[in-house]
Amino acid sequence: MNKSSFGTHFTVTTWGESHGKALGAVVDGCPAGLSLCEEDIQKFLDRRKPGQSRYTTARKEGDLVEILSGIFEGKTTGTPISLIVRNTDQRSRDYGNIALSYRPGHADYTFDAKYGFRDYRGGGRSSGRETIGRVASGAIASKILETLGISFCTYTKSIGPVSIKKFDSEEINNNAFYMPDADAAARAGAYLEKCMKSQDSAGGVVECRITGVPAGLGSPVFEKLDAVLAQAVMSVGAVKAVEIGDGTEVAHMNGSDDNDGFHFENGQISKTSNHAGGIMGGISDGSEIILRAYIKPTPSISQPQETTTCNGKNISLEIHGRHDPVIVPRAVVVIESMCALAITDALFANMTSRLDYIQKFYTK
Amino acid sequence: MNKSSFGTHFTVTTWGESHGKALGAVVDGCPAGLSLCEEDIQKFLDRRKPGQSRYTTARKEGDLVEILSGIFEGKTTGTPISLIVRNTDQRSRDYGNIALSYRPGHADYTFDAKYGFRDYRGGGRSSGRETIGRVASGAIASKILETLGISFCTYTKSIGPVSIKKFDSEEINNNAFYMPDADAAARAGAYLEKCMKSQDSAGGVVECRITGVPAGLGSPVFEKLDAVLAQAVMSVGAVKAVEIGDGTEVAHMNGSDDNDGFHFENGQISKTSNHAGGIMGGISDGSEIILRAYIKPTPSISQPQETTTCNGKNISLEIHGRHDPVIVPRAVVVIESMCALAITDALFANMTSRLDYIQKFYTK
Amino acid sequence: MNKSSFGTHFTVTTWGESHGKALGAVVDGCPAGLSLCEEDIQKFLDRRKPGQSRYTTARKEGDLVEILSGIFEGKTTGTPISLIVRNTDQRSRDYGNIALSYRPGHADYTFDAKYGFRDYRGGGRSSGRETIGRVASGAIASKILETLGISFCTYTKSIGPVSIKKFDSEEINNNAFYMPDADAAARAGAYLEKCMKSQDSAGGVVECRITGVPAGLGSPVFEKLDAVLAQAVMSVGAVKAVEIGDGTEVAHMNGSDDNDGFHFENGQISKTSNHAGGIMGGISDGSEIILRAYIKPTPSISQPQETTTCNGKNISLEIHGRHDPVIVPRAVVVIESMCALAITDALFANMTSRLDYIQKFYTK
Amino acid sequence: MNKSSFGTHFTVTTWGESHGKALGAVVDGCPAGLSLCEEDIQKFLDRRKPGQSRYTTARKEGDLVEILSGIFEGKTTGTPISLIVRNTDQRSRDYGNIALSYRPGHADYTFDAKYGFRDYRGGGRSSGRETIGRVASGAIASKILETLGISFCTYTKSIGPVSIKKFDSEEINNNAFYMPDADAAARAGAYLEKCMKSQDSAGGVVECRITGVPAGLGSPVFEKLDAVLAQAVMSVGAVKAVEIGDGTEVAHMNGSDDNDGFHFENGQISKTSNHAGGIMGGISDGSEIILRAYIKPTPSISQPQETTTCNGKNISLEIHGRHDPVIVPRAVVVIESMCALAITDALFANMTSRLDYIQKFYTK
């Protein structure tokens, strides 16, 4: 339970704090022969980079990744890939005034409870910056999956009360919120202006759709594909709920509505619906995997909040400094990365599920 | 990803199929010195036993547990505890007519996709009977937690459209649905009658509240306590969504509403609210842990459904035989057991989080 | 470190004690489609069964295995295989007189030190009977390996001062010691008679040769194939040293003698010698893997030994009851089984070592 | 099996190649509150640094470690500690002539067999430089153990035919070979001169003694303390045999000689001998743990050797460049580090072995 690693076959270990020298990850189990360069990873990191719109923290970070090992002549060698991103703009003085107090909605109190003390300059390991290592690793997993025809479409479904009304995949990268609906993006912007004026913040929902996943990935019991995806996504700070397919809706449905039928045509079996979100009994069914993450509002707000100091003084706290009024847009690539890690691990595990697979492999 | 094990420090491995000789579990990492007898485990198993009301399958199973190892003179020895429950009433003939067809909402198709064939007599590892091993192990975890003052209150929050309106803990074990509200239970019964008449089934919501968990359990990154709970609960068949605290609601809240403040009084720090559901930044904060599982309707219904056979013939399938119109009530103890396993693992992991803990331990 | 499991991809968990109701194992990760019946496993168990010669304990155990799960219509299903062997002849009264004393060379004292108490009727988890679960699982691994042309030749190389002088594979199963040399077996028998007369016991060496292992299995760092084999073999009680290839000899050799050259002929690369024992840099090189386990004499001897009781009384202890004067012959199949588990795990892991392997697999 | 990680509770992941940009390790599970600075780690790294005597490679590397995370104000925070050492003097041109040929005694051939290609500039992950990450991590483990009164005495027992005749712990750090016997060190030097003249190399034996380990560490089955130590030590390149206590000798001993008796005096139980090397039934017995690693001669020698190229041309190869005529002295700190990692992991695991331990911990 204290491990900073994810995945059994494709294993990612992240390290680093918001106000340390650097952050990074070690990817162990990446197969040899994948073309990989820093640009492949940088593209992903740029999707979560701060300072890209007025709705994200003004903290300026280049977030430039360096690959330290595991690559030779442009290809992965099969040995661990070490990734590092240096922190450049820490401005820890911003945090001085909150060094001794427990910020509501943050992990300050629970860190002290667990470790006895903490890096009071910022979120440390609980900072959103920890996700740099996840996203850098997710870029590698995504590149492997891409070669197998597996692709991700991840976007903001809602911010506060504003939900998308239509789906235009082209639009996703055209607005600051990664919403597939320009009007919704405009309304979300207006809503966030209101939040910022009232020194408040908003939450939202990220949806991830994964296409091209072959049927048969996952496992029937504790490591169901949906269970592993749930851990992967819930492990992203600020996510408070995860659902697959129809998700919470199923609790109100009847079996006759919820069940997906099967149909056979032109030598292909397909489902007549996809309420299950692409996973049946913990194993992928070949249709689109659909997952939603519910993200809480940014806890750092500048209006006064009731809290206490480490030494038990009750105070009213105002958090100034640089914070996103909403973290949902920047979480999009993080959720996608975690899903990519989980799917890659399941793909690798599946290769030994049948004796004929193993025999074919070893008797070329 | 093909592992049937859960937990790093307190490790449970389950085995067995619905129509095999037996089901069971091996619990490795249970500390020595716990008083344990078969009755302790049977009490838990009886909470999930079929045939207890007209709303659960008529399949008659004693589900009597036998402890095969790990106990000496009434106490655990610290070595693996092997638990077995024999299947007695399999009646696999019931399933003959569906041997070759893919039941909608079941794992038949995905099992064939993964393994190339399956035990066509029933759900095999995907059957609800697999949870026998989980519940038997959960009983042991719960007994450990009980000695530490950690207790669980788990119940049915809703069935189909019927939600509880009040909370009377006394009532939970007085009705067939484990609802803390007698009126709701009556309305749920009436609703299920309707479902059964229309050859249909219903879903619902299970809520689990865990009290007495000390602050400091969990981990800041991939093994956040909420992430591990999410995997644990989502790994229960039919669960399609998991939420902690305010869960999906947070997506519509503002930071000023969602944040929990802190207050110091009489030498104690407490929270002014518990929107977070007892976990901040992946680590327990000492307040009640609140979790909800959304469960889909029983997929086996006797009205005709469109599907195909393994060899691609499109058919209309009617599933007769013995099935619960709703599995929510029997899932209550399964969800509780999975939470107990996750909390126990976190408790054990936490013991090495500080050097002073380790020094105190080894320098008695 | 308290886990009773071995293997990451092909995972075996053993349970049970010498004087409990039963012993067994759960094999998780066995691929679907392997023909498997109880006879396949019984053949292996019979190789370690007691009471087969006057040099093994007179304890009578049928050691009949029952498969409880994971098989359907004679084939593995890909789900956990649960194996059980009931204890029938425990005669725990034999042990009454040593219930409170620490037997020299046994784990009695260390068990009390770790767990605070122990099953004083016998060795419990430290008994040689624990290996029943290992051997039953090894039989399954060996059957998988057999389908890939990987085979084992394991035998007794020496007992006490008696070493084999020639190698006749036919002879291995013709004598009570599994020695490939009939004369040596005769001399070993004579030596053991002497030991028994003097109420003493002997040790010896087991050698395991594995042929057909493809080049490329293993890993360059912590999970070197030889490192994993070393753990596997050293985890067998009474083994005090493990060596690969020339083993301890290399410490006295020069590089020019120890290095294995390479030679290319008829499109094949082969080694000009095999000092390395088939593993270079932790990865198999395609030649025969050669491993030796050094086994200590049976600790239970009936001559008086100085020891203390649990409550600190110094006594002279004579251990009567039924014990092998040498455990080496019965360890042969245990060593072989552990090697089979390690090789199987490495085979499975290797399937994801290259991107082209994965692409070929998923783009049929 | 492809994992670059060691340890379940105190987990080390190493990365980096001999001719890459850098090497390093991530230590996950280090408890919070340990005073740690770069000097603590540098002291260990300096013990394995090249270029310190004429018997070690002339390759000049500062091997200066930088701590990138996990430390705040001089203390560990409980989060992952990332360690990095930059490569400065790679001189890969030295290796140009062997880029395409398989060096006898090296992992060149097996790397190609596993991964399809390799970094032909040097040993890559199989280079002795990989041990930098192990030693840096071992320094942290040793510092934890030191606070618990556990200490290591590791030294060279023999080089080629030269064995130590006396033990003077003061002497260990006074000679280039870390031998506790000045005369033996002088003779070893003379022997190595001969080896170097004949363009050859030598092997040897490293012995590690661990004092202060409490009784009760380890586990009875697969993760016996000696089994885990065996994997740890055998995972060090060039180690071909590992033994505990009397090791290979036990095969020729009788039970009456090999058994360690127990004696009670002044409220203390002690052993009358230590043939077992401090571990009984896989669990530490409180006496000194004694372990030996047998190390092969440096494979890189400049006399001509028969081998082939990757494309199957038989050639005679002379390896010039900078190589140690013996690696044993530099392996001393590597073996010690691996033992420290294994003992630390066992210490942490042991804290949950009894219910009363857990209850005492959580009911302060």
GROMACS .gro file of N, CA, C and O in nm, chain B residues 2-4 8-9 11 13-17 21-22 26 28-29 32-33 38 66-70 72-73 75-80 82 84 86 111 115 117-121 125, chain C residues 2-4 8-9 11 13-17 21-22 26 28-29 32-33 38 66-70 72-73 75-80 82 84 86 111 115 117-121 125:
model
  344
  366ASN      N    1  -0.395  -1.176  -1.445
  366ASN     CA    2  -0.476  -1.298  -1.439
  366ASN      C    3  -0.477  -1.353  -1.297
  366ASN      O    4  -0.506  -1.468  -1.274
  367LYS      N    5  -0.444  -1.270  -1.204
  367LYS     CA    6  -0.428  -1.320  -1.068
  367LYS      C    7  -0.561  -1.324  -0.993
  367LYS      O    8  -0.643  -1.233  -1.003
  368SER      N    9  -0.577  -1.428  -0.918
  368SER     CA   10  -0.695  -1.444  -0.832
  368SER      C   11  -0.660  -1.406  -0.689
  368SER      O   12  -0.719  -1.460  -0.595
  372THR      N   13  -0.142  -0.712  -0.059
  372THR     CA   14   0.003  -0.730  -0.059
  372THR      C   15   0.050  -0.790   0.074
  372THR      O   16   0.138  -0.875   0.076
  373HIS      N   17  -0.006  -0.744   0.184
  373HIS     CA   18   0.040  -0.787   0.317
  373HIS      C   19  -0.055  -0.890   0.378
  373HIS      O   20  -0.012  -0.983   0.444
  375THR      N   21  -0.298  -1.130   0.218
  375THR     CA   22  -0.324  -1.173   0.081
  375THR      C   23  -0.426  -1.284   0.074
  375THR      O   24  -0.410  -1.387   0.140
  377THR      N   25  -0.632  -1.545  -0.182
  377THR     CA   26  -0.640  -1.607  -0.314
  377THR      C   27  -0.765  -1.694  -0.316
  377THR      O   28  -0.779  -1.783  -0.233
  378THR      N   29  -0.857  -1.665  -0.408
  378THR     CA   30  -0.978  -1.746  -0.415
  378THR      C   31  -0.971  -1.844  -0.532
  378THR      O   32  -0.899  -1.820  -0.628
  379TRP      N   33  -1.046  -1.951  -0.522
  379TRP     CA   34  -1.049  -2.052  -0.629
  379TRP      C   35  -1.187  -2.117  -0.631
  379TRP      O   36  -1.263  -2.105  -0.535
  380GLY      N   37  -1.221  -2.183  -0.740
  380GLY     CA   38  -1.345  -2.259  -0.747
  380GLY      C   39  -1.448  -2.199  -0.841
  380GLY      O   40  -1.449  -2.079  -0.866
  381GLU      N   41  -1.534  -2.287  -0.890
  381GLU     CA   42  -1.636  -2.247  -0.986
  381GLU      C   43  -1.776  -2.288  -0.937
  381GLU      O   44  -1.789  -2.375  -0.852
  385LYS      N   45  -1.637  -2.894  -0.783
  385LYS     CA   46  -1.654  -2.971  -0.660
  385LYS      C   47  -1.668  -2.881  -0.538
  385LYS      O   48  -1.738  -2.913  -0.443
  386ALA      N   49  -1.596  -2.771  -0.540
  386ALA     CA   50  -1.590  -2.687  -0.420
  386ALA      C   51  -1.540  -2.548  -0.458
  386ALA      O   52  -1.494  -2.525  -0.569
  390VAL      N   53  -0.740  -1.912   0.012
  390VAL     CA   54  -0.623  -1.925   0.099
  390VAL      C   55  -0.589  -1.784   0.146
  390VAL      O   56  -0.573  -1.692   0.064
  392ASP      N   57  -0.316  -1.567   0.322
  392ASP     CA   58  -0.174  -1.568   0.360
  392ASP      C   59  -0.140  -1.432   0.421
  392ASP      O   60  -0.178  -1.329   0.367
  393GLY      N   61  -0.070  -1.434   0.531
  393GLY     CA   62  -0.033  -1.309   0.596
  393GLY      C   63  -0.122  -1.274   0.714
  393GLY      O   64  -0.112  -1.164   0.769
  396ALA      N   65  -0.034  -1.430   1.359
  396ALA     CA   66  -0.053  -1.537   1.457
  396ALA      C   67  -0.125  -1.483   1.580
  396ALA      O   68  -0.110  -1.366   1.615
  397GLY      N   69  -0.205  -1.569   1.643
  397GLY     CA   70  -0.264  -1.533   1.772
  397GLY      C   71  -0.408  -1.485   1.767
  397GLY      O   72  -0.464  -1.448   1.870
  402GLU      N   73  -1.461  -2.196   1.289
  402GLU     CA   74  -1.544  -2.198   1.168
  402GLU      C   75  -1.671  -2.114   1.184
  402GLU      O   76  -1.720  -2.053   1.089
  430GLU      N   77  -1.514  -2.518   0.592
  430GLU     CA   78  -1.420  -2.601   0.668
  430GLU      C   79  -1.284  -2.532   0.665
  430GLU      O   80  -1.240  -2.487   0.559
  431ILE      N   81  -1.222  -2.519   0.782
  431ILE     CA   82  -1.087  -2.462   0.788
  431ILE      C   83  -0.989  -2.579   0.779
  431ILE      O   84  -0.994  -2.672   0.859
  432LEU      N   85  -0.901  -2.575   0.680
  432LEU     CA   86  -0.810  -2.689   0.656
  432LEU      C   87  -0.670  -2.669   0.711
  432LEU      O   88  -0.594  -2.764   0.724
  433SER      N   89  -0.633  -2.544   0.739
  433SER     CA   90  -0.496  -2.519   0.786
  433SER      C   91  -0.486  -2.382   0.852
  433SER      O   92  -0.577  -2.301   0.843
  434GLY      N   93  -0.373  -2.360   0.920
  434GLY     CA   94  -0.344  -2.228   0.973
  434GLY      C   95  -0.398  -2.200   1.113
  434GLY      O   96  -0.378  -2.090   1.164
  436PHE      N   97  -0.430  -2.359   1.515
  436PHE     CA   98  -0.389  -2.461   1.612
  436PHE      C   99  -0.444  -2.422   1.748
  436PHE      O  100  -0.425  -2.309   1.792
  437GLU      N  101  -0.516  -2.516   1.807
  437GLU     CA  102  -0.578  -2.491   1.937
  437GLU      C  103  -0.656  -2.359   1.939
  437GLU      O  104  -0.643  -2.278   2.031
  439LYS      N  105  -0.635  -2.088   1.763
  439LYS     CA  106  -0.570  -1.961   1.730
  439LYS      C  107  -0.500  -1.973   1.594
  439LYS      O  108  -0.450  -2.081   1.558
  440THR      N  109  -0.494  -1.861   1.522
  440THR     CA  110  -0.419  -1.861   1.396
  440THR      C  111  -0.271  -1.878   1.428
  440THR      O  112  -0.222  -1.829   1.530
  441THR      N  113  -0.200  -1.948   1.338
  441THR     CA  114  -0.057  -1.976   1.362
  441THR      C  115   0.035  -1.880   1.287
  441THR      O  116   0.157  -1.886   1.303
  442GLY      N  117  -0.022  -1.798   1.200
  442GLY     CA  118   0.059  -1.709   1.118
  442GLY      C  119   0.090  -1.768   0.981
  442GLY      O  120   0.147  -1.701   0.896
  443THR      N  121   0.050  -1.893   0.961
  443THR     CA  122   0.072  -1.958   0.831
  443THR      C  123  -0.061  -1.957   0.754
  443THR      O  124  -0.164  -1.922   0.810
  444PRO      N  125  -0.059  -1.994   0.623
  444PRO     CA  126  -0.179  -1.978   0.541
  444PRO      C  127  -0.302  -2.051   0.596
  444PRO      O  128  -0.291  -2.165   0.640
  446SER      N  129  -0.638  -2.212   0.495
  446SER     CA  130  -0.707  -2.264   0.377
  446SER      C  131  -0.853  -2.290   0.413
  446SER      O  132  -0.882  -2.360   0.510
  448ILE      N  133  -1.246  -2.402   0.272
  448ILE     CA  134  -1.315  -2.473   0.164
  448ILE      C  135  -1.464  -2.482   0.192
  448ILE      O  136  -1.506  -2.498   0.307
  450ARG      N  137  -1.782  -2.693   0.005
  450ARG     CA  138  -1.819  -2.788  -0.100
  450ARG      C  139  -1.948  -2.743  -0.170
  450ARG      O  140  -2.038  -2.692  -0.105
  475PHE      N  141  -1.551  -1.500  -2.180
  475PHE     CA  142  -1.473  -1.618  -2.140
  475PHE      C  143  -1.425  -1.694  -2.262
  475PHE      O  144  -1.308  -1.730  -2.272
  479TYR      N  145  -1.036  -1.750  -2.316
  479TYR     CA  146  -0.981  -1.884  -2.289
  479TYR      C  147  -1.004  -1.986  -2.400
  479TYR      O  148  -0.950  -2.095  -2.395
  481PHE      N  149  -1.258  -2.161  -2.458
  481PHE     CA  150  -1.373  -2.244  -2.422
  481PHE      C  151  -1.409  -2.211  -2.278
  481PHE      O  152  -1.340  -2.133  -2.213
  482ARG      N  153  -1.520  -2.270  -2.229
  482ARG     CA  154  -1.558  -2.240  -2.091
  482ARG      C  155  -1.642  -2.355  -2.034
  482ARG      O  156  -1.693  -2.439  -2.108
  483ASP      N  157  -1.656  -2.355  -1.904
  483ASP     CA  158  -1.744  -2.448  -1.836
  483ASP      C  159  -1.887  -2.399  -1.863
  483ASP      O  160  -1.934  -2.304  -1.801
  484TYR      N  161  -1.956  -2.466  -1.957
  484TYR     CA  162  -2.086  -2.415  -2.003
  484TYR      C  163  -2.200  -2.446  -1.907
  484TYR      O  164  -2.315  -2.417  -1.933
  485ARG      N  165  -2.165  -2.508  -1.793
  485ARG     CA  166  -2.274  -2.544  -1.701
  485ARG      C  167  -2.322  -2.425  -1.619
  485ARG      O  168  -2.427  -2.430  -1.555
  489ARG      N  169  -1.610  -1.917  -1.292
  489ARG     CA  170  -1.544  -1.823  -1.203
  489ARG      C  171  -1.619  -1.690  -1.197
  489ARG      O  172  -1.596  -1.609  -1.107
  730ASN      N  173   0.633  -1.270   0.399
  730ASN     CA  174   0.558  -1.375   0.469
  730ASN      C  175   0.471  -1.452   0.370
  730ASN      O  176   0.379  -1.520   0.408
  731LYS      N  177   0.503  -1.439   0.245
  731LYS     CA  178   0.415  -1.498   0.144
  731LYS      C  179   0.447  -1.645   0.118
  731LYS      O  180   0.562  -1.684   0.113
  732SER      N  181   0.341  -1.720   0.101
  732SER     CA  182   0.354  -1.861   0.066
  732SER      C  183   0.332  -1.881  -0.083
  732SER      O  184   0.284  -1.986  -0.124
  736THR      N  185   0.543  -1.498  -1.060
  736THR     CA  186   0.467  -1.378  -1.093
  736THR      C  187   0.359  -1.407  -1.197
  736THR      O  188   0.248  -1.356  -1.188
  737HIS      N  189   0.391  -1.491  -1.296
  737HIS     CA  190   0.297  -1.516  -1.406
  737HIS      C  191   0.230  -1.652  -1.389
  737HIS      O  192   0.113  -1.668  -1.420
  739THR      N  193   0.167  -1.865  -1.083
  739THR     CA  194   0.180  -1.843  -0.940
  739THR      C  195   0.127  -1.960  -0.859
  739THR      O  196   0.013  -2.002  -0.878
  741THR      N  197   0.058  -2.104  -0.472
  741THR     CA  198   0.045  -2.074  -0.329
  741THR      C  199   0.023  -2.206  -0.257
  741THR      O  200  -0.071  -2.278  -0.289
  742THR      N  201   0.112  -2.239  -0.165
  742THR     CA  202   0.094  -2.365  -0.091
  742THR      C  203   0.039  -2.337   0.048
  742THR      O  204   0.056  -2.228   0.102
  743TRP      N  205  -0.026  -2.436   0.108
  743TRP     CA  206  -0.083  -2.423   0.242
  743TRP      C  207  -0.080  -2.560   0.309
  743TRP      O  208  -0.067  -2.662   0.241
  744GLY      N  209  -0.093  -2.561   0.440
  744GLY     CA  210  -0.105  -2.688   0.511
  744GLY      C  211   0.015  -2.721   0.597
  744GLY      O  212   0.126  -2.677   0.569
  745GLU      N  213  -0.011  -2.800   0.701
  745GLU     CA  214   0.094  -2.838   0.796
  745GLU      C  215   0.101  -2.990   0.808
  745GLU      O  216   0.008  -3.060   0.774
  749LYS      N  217  -0.526  -3.103   0.890
  749LYS     CA  218  -0.620  -3.191   0.819
  749LYS      C  219  -0.569  -3.228   0.680
  749LYS      O  220  -0.593  -3.339   0.632
  750ALA      N  221  -0.504  -3.134   0.614
  750ALA     CA  222  -0.466  -3.155   0.475
  750ALA      C  223  -0.356  -3.057   0.436
  750ALA      O  224  -0.324  -2.965   0.511
  754VAL      N  225  -0.269  -2.381  -0.458
  754VAL     CA  226  -0.352  -2.319  -0.560
  754VAL      C  227  -0.259  -2.269  -0.669
  754VAL      O  228  -0.162  -2.196  -0.640
  756ASP      N  229  -0.233  -2.046  -0.989
  756ASP     CA  230  -0.301  -1.939  -1.060
  756ASP      C  231  -0.216  -1.896  -1.179
  756ASP      O  232  -0.095  -1.879  -1.165
  757GLY      N  233  -0.278  -1.881  -1.294
  757GLY     CA  234  -0.202  -1.840  -1.412
  757GLY      C  235  -0.168  -1.957  -1.504
  757GLY      O  236  -0.093  -1.940  -1.599
  760ALA      N  237  -0.520  -2.194  -2.022
  760ALA     CA  238  -0.633  -2.282  -2.057
  760ALA      C  239  -0.590  -2.379  -2.166
  760ALA      O  240  -0.505  -2.347  -2.248
  761GLY      N  241  -0.650  -2.499  -2.162
  761GLY     CA  242  -0.631  -2.594  -2.272
  761GLY      C  243  -0.529  -2.703  -2.247
  761GLY      O  244  -0.502  -2.783  -2.336
  766GLU      N  245  -0.570  -3.612  -1.242
  766GLU     CA  246  -0.505  -3.637  -1.113
  766GLU      C  247  -0.385  -3.730  -1.128
  766GLU      O  248  -0.285  -3.716  -1.057
  794GLU      N  249  -0.636  -3.461  -0.489
  794GLU     CA  250  -0.768  -3.436  -0.549
  794GLU      C  251  -0.764  -3.297  -0.613
  794GLU      O  252  -0.714  -3.202  -0.553
  795ILE      N  253  -0.810  -3.288  -0.736
  795ILE     CA  254  -0.820  -3.157  -0.804
  795ILE      C  255  -0.958  -3.102  -0.775
  795ILE      O  256  -1.059  -3.166  -0.805
  796LEU      N  257  -0.964  -2.983  -0.716
  796LEU     CA  258  -1.093  -2.926  -0.674
  796LEU      C  259  -1.149  -2.822  -0.769
  796LEU      O  260  -1.266  -2.788  -0.762
  797SER      N  261  -1.065  -2.766  -0.854
  797SER     CA  262  -1.112  -2.659  -0.944
  797SER      C  263  -1.017  -2.641  -1.061
  797SER      O  264  -0.907  -2.695  -1.061
  798GLY      N  265  -1.063  -2.565  -1.161
  798GLY     CA  266  -0.976  -2.524  -1.271
  798GLY      C  267  -0.968  -2.622  -1.387
  798GLY      O  268  -0.896  -2.597  -1.484
  800PHE      N  269  -1.205  -2.860  -1.661
  800PHE     CA  270  -1.337  -2.893  -1.714
  800PHE      C  271  -1.320  -2.988  -1.832
  800PHE      O  272  -1.241  -2.958  -1.923
  801GLU      N  273  -1.388  -3.101  -1.826
  801GLU     CA  274  -1.377  -3.202  -1.932
  801GLU      C  275  -1.232  -3.233  -1.965
  801GLU      O  276  -1.191  -3.237  -2.082
  803LYS      N  277  -0.954  -3.068  -1.929
  803LYS     CA  278  -0.863  -2.961  -1.970
  803LYS      C  279  -0.863  -2.847  -1.869
  803LYS      O  280  -0.967  -2.819  -1.808
  804THR      N  281  -0.749  -2.780  -1.854
  804THR     CA  282  -0.745  -2.664  -1.766
  804THR      C  283  -0.830  -2.553  -1.829
  804THR      O  284  -0.835  -2.537  -1.951
  805THR      N  285  -0.895  -2.475  -1.742
  805THR     CA  286  -0.985  -2.369  -1.791
  805THR      C  287  -0.919  -2.232  -1.792
  805THR      O  288  -0.978  -2.135  -1.839
  806GLY      N  289  -0.799  -2.220  -1.735
  806GLY     CA  290  -0.733  -2.091  -1.724
  806GLY      C  291  -0.758  -2.023  -1.590
  806GLY      O  292  -0.702  -1.919  -1.560
  807THR      N  293  -0.843  -2.085  -1.508
  807THR     CA  294  -0.873  -2.032  -1.374
  807THR      C  295  -0.796  -2.113  -1.271
  807THR      O  296  -0.739  -2.216  -1.305
  808PRO      N  297  -0.793  -2.068  -1.145
  808PRO     CA  298  -0.706  -2.134  -1.047
  808PRO      C  299  -0.734  -2.283  -1.029
  808PRO      O  300  -0.850  -2.325  -1.022
  810SER      N  301  -0.706  -2.577  -0.780
  810SER     CA  302  -0.690  -2.604  -0.637
  810SER      C  303  -0.662  -2.752  -0.616
  810SER      O  304  -0.736  -2.837  -0.664
  812ILE      N  305  -0.555  -3.065  -0.338
  812ILE     CA  306  -0.558  -3.099  -0.196
  812ILE      C  307  -0.513  -3.243  -0.175
  812ILE      O  308  -0.542  -3.332  -0.255
  814ARG      N  309  -0.509  -3.500   0.164
  814ARG     CA  310  -0.547  -3.513   0.305
  814ARG      C  311  -0.437  -3.582   0.383
  814ARG      O  312  -0.373  -3.675   0.331
  839PHE      N  313   1.039  -2.062   1.501
  839PHE     CA  314   0.894  -2.043   1.492
  839PHE      C  315   0.842  -1.973   1.617
  839PHE      O  316   0.765  -1.877   1.607
  843TYR      N  317   0.646  -1.632   1.576
  843TYR     CA  318   0.501  -1.631   1.592
  843TYR      C  319   0.453  -1.633   1.737
  843TYR      O  320   0.334  -1.620   1.763
  845PHE      N  321   0.423  -1.878   1.930
  845PHE     CA  322   0.389  -2.016   1.967
  845PHE      C  323   0.393  -2.096   1.837
  845PHE      O  324   0.411  -2.041   1.729
  846ARG      N  325   0.376  -2.228   1.850
  846ARG     CA  326   0.377  -2.311   1.731
  846ARG      C  327   0.297  -2.438   1.753
  846ARG      O  328   0.266  -2.474   1.866
  847ASP      N  329   0.265  -2.505   1.643
  847ASP     CA  330   0.203  -2.637   1.647
  847ASP      C  331   0.310  -2.735   1.690
  847ASP      O  332   0.396  -2.775   1.611
  848TYR      N  333   0.308  -2.772   1.819
  848TYR     CA  334   0.418  -2.853   1.874
  848TYR      C  335   0.410  -3.000   1.835
  848TYR      O  336   0.490  -3.081   1.878
  849ARG      N  337   0.311  -3.034   1.753
  849ARG     CA  338   0.298  -3.177   1.718
  849ARG      C  339   0.399  -3.219   1.613
  849ARG      O  340   0.421  -3.337   1.588
  853ARG      N  341   0.451  -2.596   0.918
  853ARG     CA  342   0.481  -2.549   0.783
  853ARG      C  343   0.625  -2.580   0.744
  853ARG      O  344   0.660  -2.574   0.626
   0.00000   0.00000   0.00000
